[in-house]
Amino acid sequence: MSLKPFNEKKTRYKLRKQHWNQQEIDKYVKYIKDKIEREK
């Protein structure tokens, strides 16, 4: 399983550029982290 290392800063920045609000970004980041944890 080759999951690209998750870069939180870059992801948050990218989402902000797409006009996501802070709450959505937090939720998304948490979702990704959980997903990565499960795939370990």
XYZ file of N, CA and C in Angstrom:
120
model
N 0.859 -1.201 0.000
C 0.000 0.000 0.000
C 0.890 1.244 0.000
N 0.892 1.970 -1.081
C 1.742 3.163 -1.120
C 0.906 4.432 -1.020
N 0.646 4.797 0.209
C -0.111 6.025 0.450
C 0.908 7.153 0.578
N 0.726 8.190 -0.211
C 1.658 9.306 -0.128
C 1.632 9.861 1.293
N 2.788 10.226 1.829
C 2.791 10.807 3.170
C 1.849 12.006 3.209
N 1.047 12.042 4.227
C 0.051 13.107 4.345
C 0.719 14.375 4.848
N 0.632 15.428 4.048
C 1.222 16.699 4.437
C 0.105 17.638 4.891
N -0.060 17.727 6.207
C -1.180 18.496 6.755
C -1.129 19.970 6.378
N 0.047 20.573 6.518
C 0.163 21.998 6.204
C -0.222 22.291 4.765
N 0.335 21.493 3.868
C 0.057 21.688 2.450
C -1.422 21.490 2.153
N -1.993 20.467 2.779
C -3.407 20.171 2.559
C -4.280 21.317 3.040
N -4.001 21.788 4.246
C -4.785 22.899 4.798
C -4.688 24.128 3.897
N -3.470 24.386 3.424
C -3.256 25.546 2.563
C -4.055 25.418 1.275
N -3.988 24.237 0.690
C -4.683 23.978 -0.567
C -6.193 24.162 -0.406
N -6.721 23.643 0.696
C -8.163 23.745 0.919
C -8.589 25.188 1.161
N -7.736 25.934 1.849
C -8.073 27.338 2.078
C -8.127 28.094 0.759
N -7.206 27.739 -0.128
C -7.199 28.349 -1.458
C -8.513 28.077 -2.184
N -9.125 26.921 -1.878
C -10.396 26.565 -2.513
C -11.584 27.079 -1.706
N -11.295 28.002 -0.773
C -12.336 28.660 0.019
C -13.111 27.740 0.938
N -12.445 26.721 1.459
C -13.081 25.892 2.474
C -13.062 26.692 3.762
N -14.062 26.483 4.615
C -13.982 27.159 5.904
C -13.209 26.284 6.889
N -12.787 26.898 7.984
C -11.910 26.235 8.950
C -12.494 24.928 9.479
N -13.782 24.940 9.721
C -14.442 23.752 10.264
C -14.358 22.578 9.294
N -14.614 22.859 8.036
C -14.558 21.809 7.014
C -13.138 21.262 6.888
N -12.179 22.165 6.917
C -10.780 21.758 6.804
C -10.398 20.846 7.960
N -10.777 21.233 9.178
C -10.470 20.415 10.353
C -11.076 19.026 10.224
N -12.324 19.009 9.782
C -13.034 17.740 9.637
C -12.321 16.852 8.611
N -11.936 17.458 7.505
C -11.278 16.723 6.429
C -9.923 16.165 6.885
N -9.147 17.015 7.534
C -7.831 16.597 8.019
C -7.974 15.436 9.001
N -8.944 15.535 9.879
C -9.187 14.471 10.856
C -9.574 13.181 10.137
N -10.407 13.307 9.137
C -10.845 12.146 8.368
C -9.646 11.438 7.724
N -8.783 12.212 7.102
C -7.612 11.648 6.440
C -6.702 10.951 7.453
N -6.480 11.607 8.591
C -5.620 11.018 9.616
C -6.194 9.695 10.107
N -7.480 9.659 10.325
C -8.138 8.422 10.770
C -7.966 7.330 9.727
N -8.151 7.706 8.493
C -8.035 6.767 7.377
C -6.622 6.167 7.337
N -5.633 7.031 7.464
C -4.246 6.581 7.446
C -3.988 5.626 8.610
N -4.501 5.965 9.774
C -4.331 5.106 10.952
C -4.885 3.716 10.692
N -6.048 3.666 10.102
C -6.694 2.379 9.851
C -5.922 1.539 8.838
N -5.248 2.194 7.906
C -4.567 1.447 6.850
C -3.187 0.952 7.265
N -2.730 1.352 8.432
C -1.411 0.918 8.903
C -1.434 -0.555 9.237
